[in-house]
């Protein structure tokens, strides 16, 4: 997470910033997934076939599915952020023919 | 407790229309504008009905898919929400009406996409306001921000790079927010705001909760452009198309401020934010620096739009100061200032849009004699400027009055002094512009002669009506502010302050 954060703030190249952003977001996703894990638990699918739903479900045997669901949404958000960012980078490149922040600042003077 | 379908209609109507716009625009371009106006009007209507219900019967709940909390997503609307939601929907409707001509001029190829993104942005903002679920808030935050990045990027020369920087900062803010939601989820196992505020008091001494709180404040601070985290704002709002600045500038930062109030005073109880950690004290000092910094940086600008962007940073500082004072008067001032500042900024940015449309100038040293050319527009500008300075009976006076009262009640005389100084700085700022407009003799070299009769050439009616509406709003809300406070805001201020 810190690697990504450093890249977003410290790097001068726009693509490197974007890569940093991706690392940062992936780290958060992994973090969320890790919160759902339980020792010795199985996948959270309750067997409904053949009267399977009749016996009680013990939550301790199943991994918490909620963080996974949340992260599905977060992945969608992340992908769309990435898409918008790439589109912006293309616009910047067409205008300045470079993706180095310092060179762009020079050109804009 | 009441449920009402209107609370969901606030969001669903603009959301579905956002996707209808490209389809209809593909068939016939001219229909987009009426569709947007219709959708936003319905949204305003549902907001009004919901506000009426809240004022009549207290908090309104709506369970999405009929899943009750804490499992399902819940929309909770109390006085604070309903108040902010109505501000967002009304201001965006006004901006949408006023945007027509400037969009046709500045972005002739992209009208359809512009309105699609416009509606998505408004949907995101309204969603942030009405939701009662932490993760749902994150999703709406990103919807609003992504639409915002795209809207800003379609502007003039420096816009893509400004928008890219905004995106980097915005994503950091959103990720911090998400991270702190994760921390809270670990310790409480819940994402519902009401549920969290019930569970959290037992955990106030946990380090995890402290971390979560810190990440919240930084993340939301980035989104609302609070002082040390404001770097993205001036560039982004200067280079955006004028209709976009008029939409984004008044609303995004205010919704950020709403999220901050919600987290500090609802999710965490005032007991935590005030007594266990000195969060509000730090916040008020940061706010003071933000106010001074915003005003002083604005003094250095000659580009009117850029100057307004710095004024906006100072205004965010006012709201944060009210939150930081954390007493009844201060918070009343902050909530009232959310309303007033949205109107003032909407008016100022609409005027800038109208000037850009007619004259094509942004440097206010070239505005000489503009009061002859566009008398109504400049009159509106003057009213809004007086309101930013804080002269009664405009509404800006009343929120500042409550902020000063709050500062005195908290025994912070220094803050009260800074508030007065910043009013003086604002006066200097705006009178530089007003002097140029009204008192400097007009010199138009290309007209052939000095002091020649300048023909009246007002902005088109579709721009004038929104400007006038907001101006009348500024004046009348100033007069009615006592009623607003006694009917809505005093219930929005959390008990125990």
Coordinates of C-alpha atoms in Angstrom, one line a residue:
Chain A
X1 CA 0.0 0.0 0.0
X2 CA 2.8 2.4 0.9
X3 CA 4.6 1.6 -2.4
X4 CA 1.5 2.6 -4.4
X5 CA 1.0 5.7 -2.3
X6 CA 4.6 6.8 -2.8
X7 CA 4.4 6.2 -6.5
X8 CA 1.2 8.4 -6.7
X9 CA 2.8 11.3 -4.9
X10 CA 6.5 11.0 -5.6
X11 CA 6.8 9.9 -9.3
X12 CA 6.9 12.5 -12.0
X13 CA 5.7 10.3 -14.8
X14 CA 1.9 10.2 -15.2
X15 CA 1.9 6.5 -16.2
X16 CA 4.0 5.6 -13.1
X17 CA 1.5 7.5 -11.0
X18 CA -1.3 5.5 -12.5
X19 CA 0.6 2.2 -11.8
X20 CA 1.0 3.5 -8.2
X21 CA -2.7 4.1 -8.0
X22 CA -3.4 0.6 -9.1
X23 CA -1.1 -0.9 -6.5
X24 CA -2.7 1.2 -3.9
X25 CA -6.2 0.1 -4.7
X26 CA -5.2 -3.5 -5.1
X27 CA -3.6 -3.4 -1.7
X28 CA -6.9 -2.1 -0.2
X29 CA -8.8 -4.9 -1.9
X30 CA -6.4 -7.6 -0.5
X31 CA -6.8 -6.0 2.9
X32 CA -10.5 -6.2 2.8
X33 CA -10.4 -9.8 1.6
X34 CA -8.1 -10.7 4.4
X35 CA -10.6 -9.4 7.0
X36 CA -13.1 -12.0 5.8
X37 CA -10.7 -15.0 6.3
X38 CA -11.1 -17.5 9.1
X39 CA -8.9 -20.3 10.1
X40 CA -10.1 -23.7 8.8
X41 CA -13.2 -22.2 7.2
X42 CA -14.7 -23.2 3.8
X43 CA -16.3 -21.3 1.0
X44 CA -19.6 -19.6 2.1
X45 CA -22.0 -21.7 0.0
X46 CA -24.9 -23.2 1.9
X47 CA -26.1 -26.4 0.2
X48 CA -29.8 -25.9 -0.5
X49 CA -30.3 -29.1 -2.5
X50 CA -31.9 -32.2 -1.0
X51 CA -33.0 -30.6 2.2
X52 CA -29.6 -29.2 2.8
X53 CA -31.1 -25.9 4.0
X54 CA -32.8 -27.7 6.9
X55 CA -29.9 -28.1 9.2
X56 CA -28.5 -25.1 11.0
X57 CA -25.6 -23.1 9.6
X58 CA -22.7 -22.4 11.8
X59 CA -21.1 -19.2 10.8
X60 CA -17.7 -20.1 12.2
X61 CA -17.2 -22.8 9.4
X62 CA -17.7 -20.3 6.6
X63 CA -15.5 -17.5 5.4
X64 CA -17.2 -14.1 5.8
X65 CA -18.6 -13.3 2.3
X66 CA -19.5 -9.7 2.8
X67 CA -15.9 -8.2 2.2
X68 CA -15.8 -10.2 -1.0
X69 CA -19.1 -8.7 -2.2
X70 CA -17.9 -5.2 -1.2
X71 CA -14.7 -5.7 -3.1
X72 CA -16.5 -6.8 -6.2
X73 CA -18.1 -3.3 -6.2
X74 CA -14.7 -1.7 -5.4
X75 CA -13.1 -3.5 -8.3
X76 CA -15.8 -2.1 -10.6
X77 CA -15.1 1.4 -9.3
X78 CA -11.4 0.8 -9.6
X79 CA -11.6 -0.3 -13.2
X80 CA -13.7 2.7 -14.2
X81 CA -11.3 5.0 -12.4
X82 CA -8.5 3.4 -14.3
X83 CA -10.4 3.8 -17.6
X84 CA -11.1 7.5 -17.0
X85 CA -7.4 8.0 -16.0
X86 CA -6.2 6.3 -19.2
X87 CA -8.5 8.4 -21.3
X88 CA -7.1 11.5 -19.6
X89 CA -3.5 10.4 -20.2
X90 CA -4.3 10.0 -23.9
X91 CA -5.7 13.5 -24.0
X92 CA -2.6 14.9 -22.2
X93 CA -0.3 13.0 -24.6
X94 CA -2.1 14.2 -27.7
X95 CA -1.7 17.8 -26.5
X96 CA 1.8 17.8 -25.2
X97 CA 3.5 14.8 -26.8
X98 CA 5.0 13.8 -23.4
X99 CA 3.9 12.3 -20.2
X100 CA 6.6 13.7 -17.9
X101 CA 5.1 16.1 -15.5
X102 CA 8.1 18.4 -15.5
X103 CA 8.2 18.7 -19.3
X104 CA 4.4 19.5 -19.4
X105 CA 5.0 22.2 -16.8
X106 CA 7.7 23.6 -19.0
X107 CA 5.5 23.5 -22.1
X108 CA 2.6 25.3 -20.4
X109 CA 4.7 28.3 -19.5
Chain B
X1 CA -40.4 6.2 11.7
X2 CA -41.9 6.5 8.2
X3 CA -41.0 5.0 4.9
X4 CA -41.6 6.8 1.6
X5 CA -40.8 6.0 -2.0
X6 CA -39.9 9.6 -2.6
X7 CA -36.6 9.2 -0.8
X8 CA -35.5 6.7 -3.4
X9 CA -37.0 8.7 -6.3
X10 CA -34.5 11.5 -5.5
X11 CA -31.8 9.3 -6.9
X12 CA -33.4 7.0 -9.3
X13 CA -34.9 9.6 -11.5
X14 CA -31.7 11.4 -12.4
X15 CA -29.8 8.1 -12.5
X16 CA -32.1 6.5 -15.1
X17 CA -32.3 9.7 -17.1
X18 CA -28.5 9.8 -17.2
X19 CA -28.7 6.6 -19.3
X20 CA -31.7 7.7 -21.3
X21 CA -29.9 10.9 -22.4
X22 CA -27.4 9.2 -24.7
X23 CA -30.1 7.0 -26.2
X24 CA -32.4 9.9 -26.9
X25 CA -29.6 12.1 -27.9
X26 CA -28.6 9.6 -30.5
X27 CA -32.0 9.9 -31.9
X28 CA -32.6 13.6 -31.5
X29 CA -30.2 16.0 -29.9
X30 CA -32.6 18.7 -29.0
X31 CA -34.5 16.5 -26.6
X32 CA -31.6 16.1 -24.1
X33 CA -32.0 19.5 -22.5
X34 CA -35.8 19.1 -21.7
X35 CA -35.1 15.6 -20.4
X36 CA -32.4 16.9 -18.0
X37 CA -34.6 19.7 -16.8
X38 CA -37.5 17.3 -16.4
X39 CA -35.5 14.8 -14.4
X40 CA -34.0 17.4 -12.1
X41 CA -37.4 19.0 -11.6
X42 CA -38.8 15.6 -10.5
X43 CA -35.8 15.2 -8.2
X44 CA -36.4 18.6 -6.7
X45 CA -40.1 17.7 -6.2
X46 CA -39.2 14.4 -4.4
X47 CA -36.7 16.3 -2.2
X48 CA -39.4 18.8 -1.3
X49 CA -41.9 16.1 -0.4
X50 CA -39.3 14.3 1.6
X51 CA -38.3 17.5 3.5
X52 CA -42.0 18.1 4.3
X53 CA -42.3 14.6 5.6
X54 CA -39.2 15.0 7.7
X55 CA -40.4 18.2 9.1
X56 CA -43.8 16.6 9.9
X57 CA -42.9 13.2 11.2
X58 CA -39.2 13.0 11.8
X59 CA -36.6 10.8 10.1
X60 CA -37.6 9.0 7.0
X61 CA -36.2 5.5 6.3
X62 CA -36.2 3.5 3.1
X63 CA -34.9 -0.1 2.9
X64 CA -33.6 -1.0 -0.5
X65 CA -35.1 -4.3 -1.7
X66 CA -36.9 -4.4 1.6
X67 CA -33.8 -5.7 3.4
X68 CA -33.8 -4.2 6.9
X69 CA -30.7 -2.8 8.4
X70 CA -28.0 -3.8 9.3
X71 CA -28.0 -6.3 6.4
X72 CA -29.5 -4.2 3.6
X73 CA -28.7 -0.8 2.4
X74 CA -30.8 1.8 4.1
X75 CA -31.5 5.4 3.1
X76 CA -32.0 7.6 6.1
X77 CA -33.2 11.1 5.7
X78 CA -33.3 13.4 8.7
X79 CA -33.3 17.2 8.9
X80 CA -29.7 17.6 7.9
X81 CA -29.9 15.2 4.9
X82 CA -33.2 16.7 3.6
X83 CA -31.8 20.2 3.9
X84 CA -28.5 19.4 1.9
X85 CA -30.4 17.2 -0.6
X86 CA -32.8 20.1 -1.4
X87 CA -29.8 22.4 -1.8
X88 CA -28.1 20.0 -4.2
X89 CA -31.1 19.4 -6.3
X90 CA -32.3 23.0 -6.6
X91 CA -28.8 24.4 -7.4
X92 CA -28.2 21.7 -10.0
X93 CA -31.6 22.4 -11.6
X94 CA -30.8 26.1 -11.8
X95 CA -27.3 25.4 -13.2
X96 CA -28.8 23.0 -15.8
X97 CA -31.2 25.7 -17.0
X98 CA -28.4 28.2 -17.2
X99 CA -26.0 25.8 -18.9
X100 CA -27.8 25.5 -22.2
X101 CA -26.2 28.4 -24.2
X102 CA -22.7 28.1 -22.8
X103 CA -22.6 24.4 -23.5
X104 CA -23.8 24.9 -27.1
X105 CA -21.0 27.5 -27.5
X106 CA -18.1 25.8 -25.7
X107 CA -18.8 22.2 -26.4
X108 CA -20.9 21.9 -29.6
X109 CA -19.9 18.3 -30.3
X110 CA -20.4 16.9 -26.9
X111 CA -23.8 18.2 -25.7
X112 CA -25.2 14.7 -25.3
X113 CA -22.2 13.4 -23.2
X114 CA -22.1 16.5 -21.2
X115 CA -25.7 16.1 -20.0
X116 CA -25.2 12.4 -19.4
X117 CA -22.2 13.1 -17.1
X118 CA -24.0 16.1 -15.6
X119 CA -26.9 13.9 -14.4
X120 CA -24.5 11.2 -13.2
X121 CA -22.6 13.7 -11.2
X122 CA -25.8 15.0 -9.6
X123 CA -26.9 11.4 -8.9
X124 CA -23.7 10.8 -7.1
X125 CA -23.9 13.9 -5.0
X126 CA -27.6 13.2 -4.1
X127 CA -26.7 9.6 -3.3
X128 CA -23.9 10.7 -0.9
X129 CA -26.4 12.8 0.9
X130 CA -29.3 10.4 1.3
X131 CA -27.5 7.1 2.0
X132 CA -27.3 5.7 5.5
X133 CA -24.6 3.1 4.6
X134 CA -20.9 3.7 4.8
X135 CA -19.9 1.6 1.8
X136 CA -22.8 2.8 -0.3
X137 CA -21.5 6.3 0.4
X138 CA -18.1 5.3 -1.0
X139 CA -19.7 4.1 -4.2
X140 CA -21.7 7.3 -4.7
X141 CA -18.6 9.3 -3.8
X142 CA -16.8 7.6 -6.7
X143 CA -19.8 8.0 -9.1
X144 CA -19.8 11.7 -8.4
X145 CA -16.0 12.0 -8.6
X146 CA -15.6 10.0 -11.9
X147 CA -18.3 12.1 -13.6
X148 CA -16.6 15.2 -12.2
X149 CA -13.2 14.2 -13.6
X150 CA -14.7 13.7 -17.0
X151 CA -16.7 16.9 -16.9
X152 CA -13.6 18.9 -15.9
X153 CA -11.4 17.3 -18.6
X154 CA -13.6 18.5 -21.5
X155 CA -12.6 22.0 -20.7
X156 CA -10.0 24.2 -22.3
X157 CA -6.2 23.9 -22.8
X158 CA -4.9 22.9 -19.3
X159 CA -8.0 20.9 -18.4
X160 CA -6.9 17.3 -19.0
X161 CA -3.7 17.6 -16.8
X162 CA -5.7 19.5 -14.1
X163 CA -8.3 16.8 -14.2
X164 CA -5.6 14.1 -14.0
X165 CA -4.1 15.7 -10.9
X166 CA -7.6 16.1 -9.4
X167 CA -8.1 12.4 -10.1
X168 CA -4.9 11.3 -8.3
X169 CA -5.8 13.3 -5.2
X170 CA -9.5 12.3 -5.4
X171 CA -8.6 8.7 -5.6
X172 CA -6.3 8.9 -2.6
X173 CA -9.1 10.6 -0.7
X174 CA -11.6 7.9 -1.7
X175 CA -9.1 5.1 -0.9
X176 CA -8.5 6.5 2.5
X177 CA -12.2 6.6 3.1
X178 CA -12.5 3.0 2.0
X179 CA -9.7 2.0 4.2
X180 CA -11.3 3.5 7.3
X181 CA -14.6 1.9 6.4
X182 CA -12.6 -1.4 6.5
X183 CA -11.2 -0.6 9.9
X184 CA -14.7 0.1 11.3
X185 CA -16.0 -3.0 9.7
X186 CA -13.4 -5.2 11.4
X187 CA -14.1 -3.9 14.8
X188 CA -17.9 -3.6 14.6
X189 CA -19.0 -5.9 11.8
X190 CA -21.4 -3.4 10.5
X191 CA -21.6 -0.8 7.7
X192 CA -24.8 0.9 8.7
X193 CA -24.3 4.4 10.1
X194 CA -27.0 4.1 12.7
X195 CA -25.7 0.7 13.7
X196 CA -22.1 2.0 13.9
X197 CA -23.0 4.9 16.1
X198 CA -24.7 2.4 18.5
X199 CA -21.8 -0.1 18.6
X200 CA -18.9 2.3 18.5
X201 CA -19.1 4.0 22.0
X202 CA -17.8 0.9 23.7
X203 CA -14.8 0.8 21.4
X204 CA -13.7 4.5 21.6
X205 CA -10.4 3.6 23.2
X206 CA -9.4 1.2 20.6
X207 CA -6.5 2.2 18.4
X208 CA -8.3 0.9 15.3
X209 CA -11.2 3.3 15.8
X210 CA -8.7 6.1 16.1
X211 CA -7.0 5.2 12.9
X212 CA -10.3 4.9 11.1
X213 CA -11.3 8.4 12.3
X214 CA -7.9 9.8 11.2
X215 CA -8.3 8.3 7.7
X216 CA -11.9 9.6 7.5
X217 CA -10.9 13.1 8.2
X218 CA -8.0 13.1 5.7
X219 CA -10.0 11.3 3.0
X220 CA -13.0 13.6 3.3
X221 CA -10.7 16.6 3.7
X222 CA -9.2 15.8 0.3
X223 CA -12.7 15.6 -1.2
X224 CA -13.8 18.9 0.3
X225 CA -10.5 20.7 -0.5
X226 CA -9.7 21.6 3.1
X227 CA -6.6 23.8 3.3
X228 CA -3.5 21.6 3.1
X229 CA -5.3 19.2 0.8
X230 CA -6.7 21.8 -1.6
X231 CA -4.0 21.7 -4.3
X232 CA -6.1 20.2 -7.0
X233 CA -8.9 22.7 -6.7
X234 CA -7.7 26.0 -8.3
X235 CA -6.5 24.4 -11.5
X236 CA -9.4 22.0 -11.9
X237 CA -12.1 24.7 -11.5
X238 CA -10.2 27.3 -13.6
X239 CA -9.8 25.2 -16.7
X240 CA -13.2 23.5 -16.5
X241 CA -16.0 24.7 -19.0
X242 CA -18.0 27.4 -17.3
X243 CA -21.2 25.4 -17.0
X244 CA -19.1 22.7 -15.3
X245 CA -17.4 25.0 -12.8
X246 CA -20.9 26.4 -12.0
X247 CA -22.1 22.9 -11.2
X248 CA -19.0 21.4 -9.5
X249 CA -17.8 24.4 -7.5
X250 CA -20.9 25.1 -5.3
X251 CA -21.8 21.5 -4.8
X252 CA -18.9 19.1 -4.5
X253 CA -17.2 20.8 -1.6
X254 CA -20.4 21.3 0.2
X255 CA -21.4 17.6 0.0
X256 CA -17.9 16.8 1.3
X257 CA -18.6 19.2 4.2
X258 CA -21.9 17.3 4.8
X259 CA -20.0 14.0 4.9
X260 CA -17.6 15.5 7.5
X261 CA -20.5 16.7 9.7
X262 CA -22.2 13.3 9.4
X263 CA -19.1 11.4 10.4
X264 CA -18.0 13.6 13.2
X265 CA -21.4 14.0 14.8
X266 CA -23.5 11.1 13.8
X267 CA -21.2 8.0 13.2
X268 CA -18.9 9.1 16.0
X269 CA -20.7 10.8 18.9
X270 CA -19.7 14.3 19.8
X271 CA -18.3 12.8 23.0
X272 CA -15.6 11.1 21.0
X273 CA -14.7 13.8 18.6
X274 CA -14.7 16.5 21.2
X275 CA -13.4 15.1 24.5
X276 CA -11.4 11.9 23.8
X277 CA -9.2 13.3 21.0
X278 CA -8.7 17.0 20.1
X279 CA -10.0 16.5 16.6
X280 CA -12.3 19.5 16.5
X281 CA -9.6 21.8 17.9
X282 CA -7.2 20.8 15.2
X283 CA -9.9 21.1 12.6
X284 CA -10.7 24.7 13.7
X285 CA -7.0 25.7 13.5
X286 CA -6.7 24.2 10.1
X287 CA -9.8 26.0 9.0
X288 CA -8.4 29.3 10.2
X289 CA -5.3 28.8 8.1
X290 CA -7.6 27.8 5.2
X291 CA -9.6 31.0 5.5
X292 CA -6.5 33.3 5.6
X293 CA -4.7 31.3 2.9
X294 CA -7.7 31.3 0.5
X295 CA -8.3 35.1 0.9
X296 CA -4.6 36.0 0.5
X297 CA -4.0 33.8 -2.5
X298 CA -7.2 35.2 -4.1
X299 CA -5.7 38.7 -3.7
X300 CA -2.9 37.7 -6.0
X301 CA -5.2 36.6 -8.9
X302 CA -6.3 38.6 -11.9
X303 CA -8.3 35.8 -13.5
X304 CA -11.8 36.1 -12.0
X305 CA -12.4 32.3 -12.2
X306 CA -9.2 31.5 -10.4
X307 CA -9.9 34.1 -7.8
X308 CA -13.3 32.6 -7.1
X309 CA -11.6 29.2 -6.8
X310 CA -9.4 30.5 -4.0
X311 CA -12.4 32.3 -2.4
X312 CA -14.1 28.8 -2.4
X313 CA -11.1 27.4 -0.4
X314 CA -11.7 30.1 2.1
X315 CA -15.4 29.4 2.2
X316 CA -14.7 25.7 2.8
X317 CA -12.6 26.9 5.7
X318 CA -15.6 28.7 7.2
X319 CA -17.7 25.6 7.2
X320 CA -14.8 23.5 8.7
X321 CA -14.4 26.2 11.3
X322 CA -18.1 25.9 12.3
X323 CA -17.7 22.2 12.5
X324 CA -14.5 22.6 14.5
X325 CA -16.0 25.0 17.0
X326 CA -18.5 22.2 17.7
X327 CA -21.0 24.2 19.7
X328 CA -24.6 24.9 18.8
X329 CA -24.1 28.4 17.3
X330 CA -21.0 27.3 15.4
X331 CA -22.6 24.3 13.8
X332 CA -25.7 26.2 13.0
X333 CA -23.5 28.7 11.2
X334 CA -21.7 25.8 9.3
X335 CA -24.9 24.2 8.2
X336 CA -26.4 27.6 7.2
X337 CA -23.2 28.3 5.3
X338 CA -23.5 25.2 3.3
X339 CA -26.8 26.6 1.9
X340 CA -25.6 30.2 1.5
X341 CA -22.3 29.3 0.0
X342 CA -23.8 27.0 -2.6
X343 CA -26.1 29.9 -3.7
X344 CA -23.3 32.5 -3.7
X345 CA -20.8 30.3 -5.6
X346 CA -23.5 29.2 -8.1
X347 CA -24.4 32.9 -8.7
X348 CA -20.8 34.0 -9.1
X349 CA -19.8 31.2 -11.4
X350 CA -23.0 31.7 -13.4
X351 CA -22.0 35.3 -13.8
X352 CA -18.5 34.3 -14.9
X353 CA -20.1 32.0 -17.4
X354 CA -22.4 34.8 -18.8
X355 CA -19.4 37.2 -19.1
X356 CA -17.4 34.5 -20.9
X357 CA -20.3 33.9 -23.2
X358 CA -20.8 37.5 -24.1
X359 CA -17.4 39.1 -23.8
X360 CA -15.0 36.2 -23.7
X361 CA -12.9 37.8 -21.0
X362 CA -11.8 36.5 -17.6
X363 CA -9.2 39.0 -16.5
X364 CA -11.2 41.5 -14.5
X365 CA -9.0 44.4 -15.4
X366 CA -10.6 44.3 -18.8
X367 CA -14.1 44.4 -17.3
X368 CA -14.3 48.2 -17.5
X369 CA -17.7 49.6 -18.3
X370 CA -19.3 46.2 -18.2
X371 CA -22.1 47.6 -16.1
X372 CA -23.4 49.5 -19.1
X373 CA -23.2 46.5 -21.3
X374 CA -24.6 43.8 -18.9
X375 CA -26.4 45.8 -16.1
X376 CA -28.5 42.9 -14.7
X377 CA -25.7 40.4 -14.7
X378 CA -23.3 42.8 -12.9
X379 CA -26.0 43.7 -10.4
X380 CA -26.4 40.0 -9.6
X381 CA -22.6 39.8 -9.3
X382 CA -22.6 42.7 -6.8
X383 CA -25.3 41.2 -4.7
X384 CA -23.4 37.8 -4.5
X385 CA -20.1 39.7 -3.8
X386 CA -21.8 41.6 -0.9
X387 CA -23.1 38.3 0.4
X388 CA -19.6 36.7 0.3
X389 CA -18.3 39.8 2.2
X390 CA -21.1 39.4 4.6
X391 CA -23.2 42.5 4.5
X392 CA -26.8 42.3 5.7
X393 CA -29.5 41.6 4.5
X394 CA -27.8 39.1 2.1
X395 CA -27.6 35.6 3.4
X396 CA -23.8 35.5 3.8
X397 CA -24.1 37.9 6.8
X398 CA -26.2 35.5 8.8
X399 CA -24.0 32.4 8.6
X400 CA -21.0 34.5 9.4
X401 CA -22.9 36.0 12.3
X402 CA -23.5 32.6 13.7
X403 CA -19.9 31.6 13.2
X404 CA -18.7 34.6 15.1
X405 CA -21.3 33.9 17.9
X406 CA -20.0 30.3 18.0
X407 CA -16.4 31.5 18.3
X408 CA -17.3 33.8 21.1
X409 CA -19.4 31.1 22.9
X410 CA -16.3 28.8 22.7
X411 CA -14.2 31.7 24.1
X412 CA -12.0 31.8 21.0
X413 CA -11.8 35.5 20.5
X414 CA -8.9 35.0 18.1
X415 CA -11.1 33.0 15.7
X416 CA -13.7 35.8 15.9
X417 CA -11.0 38.3 15.0
X418 CA -9.9 36.2 12.0
X419 CA -13.4 36.0 10.8
X420 CA -13.7 39.7 10.7
X421 CA -10.3 40.1 9.1
X422 CA -11.3 37.7 6.4
X423 CA -14.4 39.7 5.7
X424 CA -12.3 42.7 5.2
X425 CA -10.0 40.8 2.8
X426 CA -13.1 39.6 0.9
X427 CA -14.2 43.2 0.7
X428 CA -10.9 44.2 -0.8
X429 CA -11.1 41.3 -3.3
X430 CA -14.5 42.0 -4.6
X431 CA -14.3 45.8 -4.6
X432 CA -11.3 45.5 -6.9
X433 CA -13.6 43.8 -9.4
X434 CA -16.6 46.0 -8.7
X435 CA -14.5 49.2 -9.1
X436 CA -13.3 48.0 -12.5
X437 CA -16.8 47.2 -13.6
X438 CA -18.6 50.4 -12.4
X439 CA -16.1 53.2 -11.8
X440 CA -13.3 52.9 -14.2
X441 CA -14.0 54.7 -17.5
X442 CA -14.6 52.3 -20.3
X443 CA -12.0 52.3 -22.9
X444 CA -12.7 50.2 -26.0
X445 CA -9.9 50.7 -28.4
X446 CA -11.6 48.6 -31.1
X447 CA -14.7 50.8 -30.8
X448 CA -12.8 53.6 -32.3
X449 CA -13.4 56.2 -29.6
X450 CA -13.1 56.7 -25.9
X451 CA -16.1 57.1 -23.7
X452 CA -18.3 56.0 -26.6
X453 CA -21.8 54.9 -25.9
X454 CA -21.7 51.3 -25.1
X455 CA -24.7 49.5 -26.4
X456 CA -26.6 47.2 -24.0
X457 CA -25.9 43.6 -24.8
X458 CA -27.2 41.4 -22.1
X459 CA -26.7 37.7 -21.7
X460 CA -29.4 35.5 -23.3
X461 CA -32.6 35.0 -21.3
X462 CA -31.8 31.3 -20.4
X463 CA -28.8 32.5 -18.6
X464 CA -30.4 35.6 -17.0
X465 CA -33.3 33.7 -15.4
X466 CA -31.1 31.4 -13.3
X467 CA -28.8 34.2 -12.3
X468 CA -31.8 36.3 -11.2
X469 CA -33.3 33.3 -9.4
X470 CA -30.2 32.8 -7.4
X471 CA -29.8 36.5 -6.7
X472 CA -33.4 36.7 -5.4
X473 CA -32.6 33.5 -3.4
X474 CA -29.6 35.1 -1.8
X475 CA -31.6 38.2 -0.7
X476 CA -34.7 36.3 0.4
X477 CA -32.9 33.5 2.2
X478 CA -31.0 36.2 4.1
X479 CA -34.4 37.6 5.3
X480 CA -35.8 34.2 6.0
X481 CA -32.8 32.7 7.6
X482 CA -34.4 32.9 11.1
X483 CA -37.2 30.7 9.9
X484 CA -34.8 28.2 8.3
X485 CA -32.9 27.9 11.5
X486 CA -35.9 27.5 13.7
X487 CA -37.7 25.0 11.4
X488 CA -34.8 22.9 10.0
X489 CA -31.3 23.5 11.2
X490 CA -32.0 23.5 15.0
X491 CA -33.1 19.9 14.6
X492 CA -30.1 19.1 12.4
X493 CA -27.7 20.1 15.1
X494 CA -27.0 16.9 17.1
X495 CA -28.3 16.8 20.7
X496 CA -25.9 17.3 23.5
X497 CA -24.0 20.2 21.9

